PDB file of C-alpha atoms and ligand atoms in Angstrom:
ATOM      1  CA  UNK A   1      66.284   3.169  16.305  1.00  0.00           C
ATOM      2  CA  UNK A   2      65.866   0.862  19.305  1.00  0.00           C
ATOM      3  CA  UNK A   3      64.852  -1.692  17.264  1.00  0.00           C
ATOM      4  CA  UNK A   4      68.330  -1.403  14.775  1.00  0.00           C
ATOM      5  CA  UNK A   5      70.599  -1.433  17.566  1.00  0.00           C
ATOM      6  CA  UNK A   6      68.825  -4.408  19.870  1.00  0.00           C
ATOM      7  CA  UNK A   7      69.161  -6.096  17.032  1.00  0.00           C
ATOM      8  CA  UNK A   8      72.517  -5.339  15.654  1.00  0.00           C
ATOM      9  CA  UNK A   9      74.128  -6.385  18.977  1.00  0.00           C
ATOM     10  CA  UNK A  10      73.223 -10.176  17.721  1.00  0.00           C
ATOM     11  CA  UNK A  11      76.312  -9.444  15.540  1.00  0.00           C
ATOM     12  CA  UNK A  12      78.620 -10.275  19.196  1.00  0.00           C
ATOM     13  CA  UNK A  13      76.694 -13.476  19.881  1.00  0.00           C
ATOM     14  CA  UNK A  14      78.831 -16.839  19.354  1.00  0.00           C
ATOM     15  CA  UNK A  15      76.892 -20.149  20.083  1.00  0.00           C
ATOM     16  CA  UNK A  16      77.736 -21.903  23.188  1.00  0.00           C
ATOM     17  CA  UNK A  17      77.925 -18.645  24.709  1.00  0.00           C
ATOM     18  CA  UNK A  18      76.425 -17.754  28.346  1.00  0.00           C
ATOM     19  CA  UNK A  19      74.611 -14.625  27.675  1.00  0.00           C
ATOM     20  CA  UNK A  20      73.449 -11.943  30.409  1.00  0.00           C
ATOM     21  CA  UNK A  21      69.980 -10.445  29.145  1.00  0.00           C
ATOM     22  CA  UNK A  22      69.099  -7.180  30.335  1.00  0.00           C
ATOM     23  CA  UNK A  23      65.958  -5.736  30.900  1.00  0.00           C
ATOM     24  CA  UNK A  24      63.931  -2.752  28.763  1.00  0.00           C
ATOM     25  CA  UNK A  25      62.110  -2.309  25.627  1.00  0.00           C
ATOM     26  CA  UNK A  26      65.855  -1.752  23.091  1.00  0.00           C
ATOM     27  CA  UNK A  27      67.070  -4.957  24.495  1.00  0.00           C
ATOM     28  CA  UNK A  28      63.596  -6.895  24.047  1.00  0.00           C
ATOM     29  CA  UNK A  29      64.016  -6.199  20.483  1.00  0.00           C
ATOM     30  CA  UNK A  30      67.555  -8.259  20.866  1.00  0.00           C
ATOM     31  CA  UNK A  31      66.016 -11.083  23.005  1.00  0.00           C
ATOM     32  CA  UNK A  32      63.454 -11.725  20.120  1.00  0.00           C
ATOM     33  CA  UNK A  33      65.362 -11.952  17.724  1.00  0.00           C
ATOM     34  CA  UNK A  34      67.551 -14.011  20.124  1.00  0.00           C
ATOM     35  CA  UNK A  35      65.213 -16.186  19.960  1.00  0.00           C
ATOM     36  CA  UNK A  36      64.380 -16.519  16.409  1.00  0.00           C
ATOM     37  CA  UNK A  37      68.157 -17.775  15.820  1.00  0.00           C
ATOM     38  CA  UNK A  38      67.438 -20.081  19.174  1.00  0.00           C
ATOM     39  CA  UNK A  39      64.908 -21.814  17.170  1.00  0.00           C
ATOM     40  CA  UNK A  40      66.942 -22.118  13.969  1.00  0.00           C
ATOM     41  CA  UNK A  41      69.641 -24.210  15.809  1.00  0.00           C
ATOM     42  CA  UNK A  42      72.268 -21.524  17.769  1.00  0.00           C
ATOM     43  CA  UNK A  43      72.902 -22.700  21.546  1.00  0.00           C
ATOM     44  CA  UNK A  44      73.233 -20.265  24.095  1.00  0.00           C
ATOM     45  CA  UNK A  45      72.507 -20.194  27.901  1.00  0.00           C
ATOM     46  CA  UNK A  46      70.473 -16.734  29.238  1.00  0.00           C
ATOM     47  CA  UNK A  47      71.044 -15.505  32.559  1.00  0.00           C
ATOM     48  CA  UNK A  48      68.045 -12.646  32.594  1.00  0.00           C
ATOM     49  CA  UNK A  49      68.215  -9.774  35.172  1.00  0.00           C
ATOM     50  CA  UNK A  50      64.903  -9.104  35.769  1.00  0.00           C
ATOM     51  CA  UNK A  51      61.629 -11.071  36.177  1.00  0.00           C
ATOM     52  CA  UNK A  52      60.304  -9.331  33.361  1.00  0.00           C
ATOM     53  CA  UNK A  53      62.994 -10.185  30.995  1.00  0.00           C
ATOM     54  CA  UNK A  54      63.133 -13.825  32.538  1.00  0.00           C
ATOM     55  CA  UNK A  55      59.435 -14.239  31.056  1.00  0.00           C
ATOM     56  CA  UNK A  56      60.041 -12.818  27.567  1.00  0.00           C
ATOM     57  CA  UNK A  57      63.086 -15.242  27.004  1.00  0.00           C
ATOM     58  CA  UNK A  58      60.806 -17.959  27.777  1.00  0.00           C
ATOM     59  CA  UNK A  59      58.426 -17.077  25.478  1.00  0.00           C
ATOM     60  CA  UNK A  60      60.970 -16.636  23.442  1.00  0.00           C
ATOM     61  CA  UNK A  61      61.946 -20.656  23.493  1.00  0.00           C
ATOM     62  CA  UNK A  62      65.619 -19.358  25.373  1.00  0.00           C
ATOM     63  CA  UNK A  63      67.195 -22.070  27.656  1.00  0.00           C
ATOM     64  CA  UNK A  64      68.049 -20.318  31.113  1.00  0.00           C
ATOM     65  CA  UNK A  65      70.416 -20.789  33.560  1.00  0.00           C
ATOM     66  CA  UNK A  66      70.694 -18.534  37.115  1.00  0.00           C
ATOM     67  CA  UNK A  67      74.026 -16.807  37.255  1.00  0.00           C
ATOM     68  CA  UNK A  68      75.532 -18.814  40.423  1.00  0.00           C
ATOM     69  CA  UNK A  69      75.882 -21.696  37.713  1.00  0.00           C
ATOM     70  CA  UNK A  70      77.515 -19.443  35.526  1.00  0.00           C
ATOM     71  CA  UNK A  71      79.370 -17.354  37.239  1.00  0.00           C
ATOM     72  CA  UNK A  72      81.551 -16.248  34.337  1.00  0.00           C
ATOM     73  CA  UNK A  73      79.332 -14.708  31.645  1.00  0.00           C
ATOM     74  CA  UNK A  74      80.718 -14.315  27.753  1.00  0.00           C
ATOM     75  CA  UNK A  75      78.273 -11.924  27.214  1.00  0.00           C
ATOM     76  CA  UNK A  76      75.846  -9.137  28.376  1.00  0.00           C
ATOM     77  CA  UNK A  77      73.396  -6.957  26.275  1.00  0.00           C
ATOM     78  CA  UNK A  78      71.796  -4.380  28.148  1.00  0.00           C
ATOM     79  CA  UNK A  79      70.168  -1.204  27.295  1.00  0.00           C
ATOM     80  CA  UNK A  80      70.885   2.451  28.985  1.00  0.00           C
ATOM     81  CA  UNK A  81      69.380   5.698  30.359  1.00  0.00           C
ATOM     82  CA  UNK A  82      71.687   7.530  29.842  1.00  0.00           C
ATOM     83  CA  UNK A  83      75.351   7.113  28.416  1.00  0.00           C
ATOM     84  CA  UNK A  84      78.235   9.454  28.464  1.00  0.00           C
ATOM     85  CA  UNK A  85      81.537   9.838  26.468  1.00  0.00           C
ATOM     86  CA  UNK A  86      83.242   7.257  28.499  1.00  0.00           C
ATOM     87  CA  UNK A  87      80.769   5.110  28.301  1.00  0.00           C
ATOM     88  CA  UNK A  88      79.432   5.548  31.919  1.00  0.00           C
ATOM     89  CA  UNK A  89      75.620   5.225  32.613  1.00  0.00           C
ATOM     90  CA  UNK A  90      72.784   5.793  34.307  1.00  0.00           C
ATOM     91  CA  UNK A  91      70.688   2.951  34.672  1.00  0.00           C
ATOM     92  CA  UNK A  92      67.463   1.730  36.401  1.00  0.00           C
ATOM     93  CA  UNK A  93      64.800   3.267  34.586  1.00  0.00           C
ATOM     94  CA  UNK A  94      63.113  -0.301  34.475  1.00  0.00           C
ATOM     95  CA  UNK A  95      64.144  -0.819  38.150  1.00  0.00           C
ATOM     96  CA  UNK A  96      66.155  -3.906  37.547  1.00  0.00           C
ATOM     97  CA  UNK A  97      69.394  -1.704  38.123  1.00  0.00           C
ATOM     98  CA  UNK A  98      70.932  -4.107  40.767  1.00  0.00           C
ATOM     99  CA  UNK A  99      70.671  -7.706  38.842  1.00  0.00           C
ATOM    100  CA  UNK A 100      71.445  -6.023  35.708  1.00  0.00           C
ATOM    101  CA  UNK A 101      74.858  -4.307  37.685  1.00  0.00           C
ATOM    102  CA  UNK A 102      75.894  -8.048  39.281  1.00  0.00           C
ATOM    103  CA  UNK A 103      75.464  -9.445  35.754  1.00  0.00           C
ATOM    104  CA  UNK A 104      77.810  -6.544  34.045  1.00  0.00           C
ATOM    105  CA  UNK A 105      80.413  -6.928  36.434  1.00  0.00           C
ATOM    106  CA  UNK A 106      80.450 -10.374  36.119  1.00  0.00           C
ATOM    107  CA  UNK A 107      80.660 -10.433  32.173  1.00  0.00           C
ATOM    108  CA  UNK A 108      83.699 -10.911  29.889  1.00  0.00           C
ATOM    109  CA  UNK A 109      82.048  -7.952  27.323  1.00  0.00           C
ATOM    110  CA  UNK A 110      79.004  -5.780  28.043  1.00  0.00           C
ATOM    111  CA  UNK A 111      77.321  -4.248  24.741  1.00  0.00           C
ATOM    112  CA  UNK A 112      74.572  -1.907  25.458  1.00  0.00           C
ATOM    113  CA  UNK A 113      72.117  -1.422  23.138  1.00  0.00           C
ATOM    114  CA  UNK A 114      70.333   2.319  22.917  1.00  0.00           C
ATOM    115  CA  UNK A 115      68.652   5.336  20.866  1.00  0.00           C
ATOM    116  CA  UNK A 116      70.486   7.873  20.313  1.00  0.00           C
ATOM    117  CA  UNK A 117      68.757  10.002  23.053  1.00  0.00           C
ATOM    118  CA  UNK A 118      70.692   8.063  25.503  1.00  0.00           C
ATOM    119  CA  UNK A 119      73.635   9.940  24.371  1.00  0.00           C
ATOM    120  CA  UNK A 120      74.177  12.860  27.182  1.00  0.00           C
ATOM    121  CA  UNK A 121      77.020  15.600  27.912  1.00  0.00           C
ATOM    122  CA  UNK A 122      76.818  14.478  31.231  1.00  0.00           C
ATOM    123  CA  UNK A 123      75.362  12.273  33.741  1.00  0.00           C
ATOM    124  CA  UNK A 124      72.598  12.929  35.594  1.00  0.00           C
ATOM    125  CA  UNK A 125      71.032  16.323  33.485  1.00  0.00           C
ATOM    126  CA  UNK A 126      67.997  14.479  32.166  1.00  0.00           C
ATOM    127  CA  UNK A 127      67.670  11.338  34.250  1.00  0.00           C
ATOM    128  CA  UNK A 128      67.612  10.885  38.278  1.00  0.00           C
ATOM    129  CA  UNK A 129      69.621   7.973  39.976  1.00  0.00           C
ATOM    130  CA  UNK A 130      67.976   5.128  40.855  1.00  0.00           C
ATOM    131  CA  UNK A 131      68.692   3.784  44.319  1.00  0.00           C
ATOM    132  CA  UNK A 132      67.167   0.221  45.504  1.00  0.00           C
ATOM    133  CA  UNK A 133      67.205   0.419  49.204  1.00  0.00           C
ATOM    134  CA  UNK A 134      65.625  -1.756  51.849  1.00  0.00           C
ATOM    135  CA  UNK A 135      62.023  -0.940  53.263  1.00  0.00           C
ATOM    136  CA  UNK A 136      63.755  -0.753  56.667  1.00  0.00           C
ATOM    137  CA  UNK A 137      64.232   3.171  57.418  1.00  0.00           C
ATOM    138  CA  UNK A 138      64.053   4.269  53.953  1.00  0.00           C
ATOM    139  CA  UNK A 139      63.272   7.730  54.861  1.00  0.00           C
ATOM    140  CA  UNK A 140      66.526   7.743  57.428  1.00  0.00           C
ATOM    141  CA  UNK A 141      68.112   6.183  54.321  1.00  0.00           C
ATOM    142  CA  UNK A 142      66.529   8.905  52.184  1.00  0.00           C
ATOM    143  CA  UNK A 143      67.745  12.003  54.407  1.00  0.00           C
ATOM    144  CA  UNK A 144      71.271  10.765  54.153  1.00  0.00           C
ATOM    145  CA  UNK A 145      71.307  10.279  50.373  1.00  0.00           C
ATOM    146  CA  UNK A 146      70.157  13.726  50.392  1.00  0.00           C
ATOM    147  CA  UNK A 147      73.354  14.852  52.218  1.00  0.00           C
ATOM    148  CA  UNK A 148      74.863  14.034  48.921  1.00  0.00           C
ATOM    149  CA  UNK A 149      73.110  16.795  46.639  1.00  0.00           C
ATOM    150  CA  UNK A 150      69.993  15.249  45.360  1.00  0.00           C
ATOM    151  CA  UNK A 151      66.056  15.487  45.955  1.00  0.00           C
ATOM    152  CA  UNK A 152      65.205  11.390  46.228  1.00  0.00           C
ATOM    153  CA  UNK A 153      61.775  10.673  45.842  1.00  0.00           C
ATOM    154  CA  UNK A 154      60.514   7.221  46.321  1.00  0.00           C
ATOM    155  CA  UNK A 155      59.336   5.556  43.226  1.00  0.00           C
ATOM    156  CA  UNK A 156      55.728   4.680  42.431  1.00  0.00           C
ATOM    157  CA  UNK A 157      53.766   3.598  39.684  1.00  0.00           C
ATOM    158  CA  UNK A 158      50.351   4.194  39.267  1.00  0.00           C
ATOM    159  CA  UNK A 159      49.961   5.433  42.763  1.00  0.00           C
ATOM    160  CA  UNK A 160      51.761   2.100  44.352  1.00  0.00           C
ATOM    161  CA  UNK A 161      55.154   2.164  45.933  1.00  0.00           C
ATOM    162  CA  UNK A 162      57.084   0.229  43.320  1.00  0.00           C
ATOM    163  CA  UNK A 163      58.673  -3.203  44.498  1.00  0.00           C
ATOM    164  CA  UNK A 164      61.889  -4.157  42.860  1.00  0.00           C
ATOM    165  CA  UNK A 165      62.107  -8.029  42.283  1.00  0.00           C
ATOM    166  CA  UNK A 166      64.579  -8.240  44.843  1.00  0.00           C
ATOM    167  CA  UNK A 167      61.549  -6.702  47.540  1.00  0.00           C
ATOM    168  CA  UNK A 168      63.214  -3.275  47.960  1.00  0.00           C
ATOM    169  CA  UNK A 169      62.161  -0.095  47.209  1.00  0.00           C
ATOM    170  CA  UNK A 170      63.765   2.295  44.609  1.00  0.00           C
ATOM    171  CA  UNK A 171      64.583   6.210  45.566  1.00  0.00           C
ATOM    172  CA  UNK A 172      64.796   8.296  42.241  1.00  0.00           C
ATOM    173  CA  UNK A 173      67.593  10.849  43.437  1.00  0.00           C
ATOM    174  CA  UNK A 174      68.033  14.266  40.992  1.00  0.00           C
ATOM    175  CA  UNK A 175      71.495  15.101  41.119  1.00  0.00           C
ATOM    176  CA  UNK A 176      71.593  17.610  38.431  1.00  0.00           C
ATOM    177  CA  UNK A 177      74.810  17.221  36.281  1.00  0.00           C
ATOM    178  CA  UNK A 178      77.239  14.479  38.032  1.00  0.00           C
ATOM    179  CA  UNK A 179      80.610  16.357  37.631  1.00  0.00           C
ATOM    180  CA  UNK A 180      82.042  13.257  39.547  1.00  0.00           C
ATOM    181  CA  UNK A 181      80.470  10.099  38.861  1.00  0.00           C
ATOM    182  CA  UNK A 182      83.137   7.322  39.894  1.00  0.00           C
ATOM    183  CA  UNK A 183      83.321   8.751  43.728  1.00  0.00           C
ATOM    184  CA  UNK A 184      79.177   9.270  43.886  1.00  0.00           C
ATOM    185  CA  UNK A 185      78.724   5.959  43.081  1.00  0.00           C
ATOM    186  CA  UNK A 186      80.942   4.682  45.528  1.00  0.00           C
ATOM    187  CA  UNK A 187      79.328   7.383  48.104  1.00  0.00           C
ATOM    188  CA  UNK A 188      75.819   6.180  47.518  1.00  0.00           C
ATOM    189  CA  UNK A 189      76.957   2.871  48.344  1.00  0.00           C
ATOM    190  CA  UNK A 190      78.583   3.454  51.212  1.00  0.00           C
ATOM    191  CA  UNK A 191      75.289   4.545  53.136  1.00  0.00           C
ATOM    192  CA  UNK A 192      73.965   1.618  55.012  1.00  0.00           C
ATOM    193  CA  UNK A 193      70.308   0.334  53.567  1.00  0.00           C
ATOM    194  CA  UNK A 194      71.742   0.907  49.784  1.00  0.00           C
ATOM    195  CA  UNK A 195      71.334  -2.222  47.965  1.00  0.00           C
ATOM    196  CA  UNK A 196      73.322  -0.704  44.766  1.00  0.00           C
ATOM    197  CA  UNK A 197      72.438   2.754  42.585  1.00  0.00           C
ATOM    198  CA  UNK A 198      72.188   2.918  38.956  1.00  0.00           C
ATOM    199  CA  UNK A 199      75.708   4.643  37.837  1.00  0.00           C
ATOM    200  CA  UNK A 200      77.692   1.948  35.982  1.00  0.00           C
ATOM    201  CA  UNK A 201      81.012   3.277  35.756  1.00  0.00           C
ATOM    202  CA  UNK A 202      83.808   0.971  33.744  1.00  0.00           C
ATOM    203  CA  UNK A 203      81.864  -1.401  33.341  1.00  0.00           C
ATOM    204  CA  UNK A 204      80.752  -0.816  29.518  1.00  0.00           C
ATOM    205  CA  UNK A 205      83.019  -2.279  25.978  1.00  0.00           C
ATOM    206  CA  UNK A 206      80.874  -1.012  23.591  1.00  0.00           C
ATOM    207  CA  UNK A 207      77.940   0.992  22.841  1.00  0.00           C
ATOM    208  CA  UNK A 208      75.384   0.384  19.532  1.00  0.00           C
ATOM    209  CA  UNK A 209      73.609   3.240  18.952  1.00  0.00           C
ATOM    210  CA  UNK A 210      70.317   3.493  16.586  1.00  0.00           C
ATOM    211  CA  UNK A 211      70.542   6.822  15.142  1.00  0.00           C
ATOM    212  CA  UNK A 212      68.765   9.070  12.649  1.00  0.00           C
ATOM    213  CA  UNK A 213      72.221   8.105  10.651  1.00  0.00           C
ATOM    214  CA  UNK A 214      71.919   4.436  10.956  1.00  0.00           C
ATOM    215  CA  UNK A 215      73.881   2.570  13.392  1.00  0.00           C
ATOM    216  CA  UNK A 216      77.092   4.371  15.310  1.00  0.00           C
ATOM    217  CA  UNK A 217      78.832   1.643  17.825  1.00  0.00           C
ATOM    218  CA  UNK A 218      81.440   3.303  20.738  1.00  0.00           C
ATOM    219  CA  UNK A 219      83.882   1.289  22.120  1.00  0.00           C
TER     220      UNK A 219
HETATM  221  C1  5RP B 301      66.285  -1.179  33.444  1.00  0.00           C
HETATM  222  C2  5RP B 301      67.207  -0.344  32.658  1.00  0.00           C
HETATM  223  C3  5RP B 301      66.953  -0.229  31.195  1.00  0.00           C
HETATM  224  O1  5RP B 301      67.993  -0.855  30.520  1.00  0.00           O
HETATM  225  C4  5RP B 301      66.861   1.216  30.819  1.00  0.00           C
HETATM  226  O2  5RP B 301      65.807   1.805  31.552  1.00  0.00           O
HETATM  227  C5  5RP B 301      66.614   1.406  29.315  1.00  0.00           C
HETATM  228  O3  5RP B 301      65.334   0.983  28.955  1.00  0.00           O
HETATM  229  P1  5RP B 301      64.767   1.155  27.488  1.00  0.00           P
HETATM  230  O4  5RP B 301      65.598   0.341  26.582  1.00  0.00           O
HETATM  231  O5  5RP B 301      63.338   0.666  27.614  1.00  0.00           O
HETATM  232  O6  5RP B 301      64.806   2.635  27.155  1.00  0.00           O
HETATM  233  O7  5RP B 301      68.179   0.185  33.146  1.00  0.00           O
HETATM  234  O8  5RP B 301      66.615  -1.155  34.808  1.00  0.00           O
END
């Protein structure tokens, strides 16, 4: 299913376009086979938002550029945590929440790419917000997120604090169901040492879904 949607969203690429890459294992499956159609001749530029997805389009023979060349993107295909019926998601499962939200907003179309899992009632029931925040007082920056309804927990992996690739650290914050998602994300953000939380809220055109069904695509 993640494989049938990364790869249907190839469908919206146009050579000469600037594309944003996004970062996850639905939209690798799109960046490979971005890369097979690289090879056979299309011409696109990549702006990747993560380190991780900046290595697999170079493997993947994809010509990169760094989004402060190309500030105007055509194009972004990005996967999801967690979408609802307006589209709005929760992102930042993979951590690269905060490149992948500076790329969105500054695209012409964003197409996510997802199984049909993603698909929730509402935001926030099966997946906790991610919130980069500096190293500097992230506990102070921790208690006050709390204020807001949530239990954050800093993220590790494998026993290590995890490091985004912009050097922060990421709080995982359980809201429980987000009845209101367009003022918490603005709240979040409004507490100083936030760097930029994983709600994306407007931001999305259309949605390919892989399902059981084949593939369903919400605009
Ligand atoms: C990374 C993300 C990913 O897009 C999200 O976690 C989905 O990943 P996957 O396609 O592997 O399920 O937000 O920060």
């Amino acid at each position: 299913m993640k494989r049938s949607a990364g790869e249907k969203a190839l469908e919206y690429v146009e050579d000469g376009m600037t594309i944003g890459l996004g970062t996850g294992s639905t939209v690798a499956y799109t960046i490979k086979k971005l890369g097979e159609l690289v090879k056979g001749g299309l011409f696109i530029t990549g702006i990747p938002t993560s380190l991780q997805t900046k290595k697999l389009a170079t493997d993947c023979g994809i010509t990169l550029g760094e989004l402060d060349d190309h500030t105007l993107i055509d194009l972004t295909i990005d996967g999801a945590d967690e979408v609802d019926s307006n589209l709005n998601l929760v992102k930042g499962g993979g951590g690269a929440l905060t490149r992948e939200k500076i790329v969105a907003y500054h695209s012409a179309r964003e197409v996510i790419v997802i199984d049909e899992s993603k698909i929730v009632r509402g935001l926030g029931i099966d997946f906790p917000v991610a919130v980069e925040v500096v190293k500097y007082g992230y506990l102070a920056t921790k208690k006050t997120l709390e204020t807001l309804g949530c239990n954050a927990e800093l993220r590790t992996i494998v026993g290590e604090v995890y490091i985004t690739d912009n050097s922060n650290y990421i709080l995982d914050c359980e809201f429980g169901k987000i009845d209101d998602a367009e003022t918490l994300e603005k709240n979040i953000n409004c507490i100083p040492g936030v760097v930029e939380n994983g709600l994306f809220i407007g931001l999305v055109d259309e949605v390919i879904v892989g399902s059981t069904q084949g593939i369903i695509i919400r605009e």
